[in-house]
Amino acid sequence: MTSEGVVSAETRGVFGEDCLDYVAVLEDLLAARTVHSAYTADRDRTAVTGRQEHHDVERA
């Protein structure tokens, strides 16, 4: 928070439009209203979920 009472926040690891859900939460927690917002590069990314397997192989 600045001396003027300005709070800045950025979501990380939230992809797509889901980040917008956090705007209302922050407004409620801070008893404030959003004056300016902008998207980060994560807006156009999607979460990647995967499974990595490790196999031990004995050579003959």
PDB file of C-alpha atoms in Angstrom:
ATOM      1  CA  MET A   1       0.000   0.000   0.000  1.00  0.00           C
ATOM      2  CA  THR A   2       1.284   3.453  -0.869  1.00  0.00           C
ATOM      3  CA  SER A   3       1.083   6.521   1.361  1.00  0.00           C
ATOM      4  CA  GLU A   4      -1.997   7.553  -0.650  1.00  0.00           C
ATOM      5  CA  GLY A   5      -3.720   4.288   0.290  1.00  0.00           C
ATOM      6  CA  VAL A   6      -3.335   2.673  -3.132  1.00  0.00           C
ATOM      7  CA  VAL A   7      -3.109  -1.132  -3.098  1.00  0.00           C
ATOM      8  CA  SER A   8      -1.724  -3.115  -6.023  1.00  0.00           C
ATOM      9  CA  ALA A   9      -2.312  -6.832  -6.515  1.00  0.00           C
ATOM     10  CA  GLU A  10      -1.491  -9.401  -9.178  1.00  0.00           C
ATOM     11  CA  THR A  11      -2.730 -12.949  -9.509  1.00  0.00           C
ATOM     12  CA  ARG A  12      -0.154 -15.590 -10.350  1.00  0.00           C
ATOM     13  CA  GLY A  13      -0.765 -19.086 -11.584  1.00  0.00           C
ATOM     14  CA  VAL A  14      -4.400 -18.304 -12.376  1.00  0.00           C
ATOM     15  CA  PHE A  15      -5.170 -18.848 -16.028  1.00  0.00           C
ATOM     16  CA  GLY A  16      -7.902 -17.533 -18.294  1.00  0.00           C
ATOM     17  CA  GLU A  17     -10.822 -15.503 -17.003  1.00  0.00           C
ATOM     18  CA  ASP A  18     -10.622 -17.167 -13.545  1.00  0.00           C
ATOM     19  CA  CYS A  19      -8.485 -14.272 -12.322  1.00  0.00           C
ATOM     20  CA  LEU A  20     -11.544 -12.017 -12.436  1.00  0.00           C
ATOM     21  CA  ASP A  21     -13.067 -13.974  -9.534  1.00  0.00           C
ATOM     22  CA  TYR A  22     -10.351 -12.567  -7.281  1.00  0.00           C
ATOM     23  CA  VAL A  23     -11.219  -8.928  -7.991  1.00  0.00           C
ATOM     24  CA  ALA A  24     -14.443  -9.102  -5.975  1.00  0.00           C
ATOM     25  CA  VAL A  25     -12.703 -11.013  -3.180  1.00  0.00           C
ATOM     26  CA  LEU A  26      -9.999  -8.355  -2.864  1.00  0.00           C
ATOM     27  CA  GLU A  27     -12.560  -5.546  -2.958  1.00  0.00           C
ATOM     28  CA  ASP A  28     -14.475  -7.195  -0.114  1.00  0.00           C
ATOM     29  CA  LEU A  29     -11.368  -7.875   1.975  1.00  0.00           C
ATOM     30  CA  LEU A  30     -10.020  -4.359   1.544  1.00  0.00           C
ATOM     31  CA  ALA A  31     -13.387  -2.555   1.636  1.00  0.00           C
ATOM     32  CA  ALA A  32     -12.242  -0.924  -1.589  1.00  0.00           C
ATOM     33  CA  ARG A  33     -13.144  -0.673  -5.250  1.00  0.00           C
ATOM     34  CA  THR A  34     -11.096  -1.404  -8.354  1.00  0.00           C
ATOM     35  CA  VAL A  35     -10.035   1.714 -10.221  1.00  0.00           C
ATOM     36  CA  HIS A  36      -7.729   0.127 -12.809  1.00  0.00           C
ATOM     37  CA  SER A  37      -7.116  -3.436 -13.907  1.00  0.00           C
ATOM     38  CA  ALA A  38      -5.244  -5.136 -16.725  1.00  0.00           C
ATOM     39  CA  TYR A  39      -4.642  -8.674 -17.875  1.00  0.00           C
ATOM     40  CA  THR A  40      -1.276 -10.398 -17.605  1.00  0.00           C
ATOM     41  CA  ALA A  41       0.069 -12.870 -20.153  1.00  0.00           C
ATOM     42  CA  ASP A  42      -1.470 -15.699 -18.075  1.00  0.00           C
ATOM     43  CA  ARG A  43      -4.942 -14.697 -19.265  1.00  0.00           C
ATOM     44  CA  ASP A  44      -4.315 -16.373 -22.606  1.00  0.00           C
ATOM     45  CA  ARG A  45      -2.568 -19.417 -21.164  1.00  0.00           C
ATOM     46  CA  THR A  46      -4.170 -22.621 -19.984  1.00  0.00           C
ATOM     47  CA  ALA A  47      -3.172 -24.809 -17.099  1.00  0.00           C
ATOM     48  CA  VAL A  48      -1.273 -27.910 -18.110  1.00  0.00           C
ATOM     49  CA  THR A  49      -1.821 -30.989 -16.055  1.00  0.00           C
ATOM     50  CA  GLY A  50       0.111 -34.095 -16.732  1.00  0.00           C
ATOM     51  CA  ARG A  51       1.654 -37.145 -15.257  1.00  0.00           C
ATOM     52  CA  GLN A  52       5.293 -37.950 -15.313  1.00  0.00           C
ATOM     53  CA  GLU A  53       6.375 -41.562 -14.915  1.00  0.00           C
ATOM     54  CA  HIS A  54       9.794 -42.915 -14.095  1.00  0.00           C
ATOM     55  CA  HIS A  55      10.716 -46.494 -14.961  1.00  0.00           C
ATOM     56  CA  ASP A  56      13.852 -48.316 -13.919  1.00  0.00           C
ATOM     57  CA  VAL A  57      14.963 -50.687 -16.668  1.00  0.00           C
ATOM     58  CA  GLU A  58      17.588 -53.348 -16.277  1.00  0.00           C
ATOM     59  CA  ARG A  59      19.697 -54.090 -19.319  1.00  0.00           C
ATOM     60  CA  ALA A  60      20.308 -57.748 -20.190  1.00  0.00           C
TER      61      ALA A  60
END
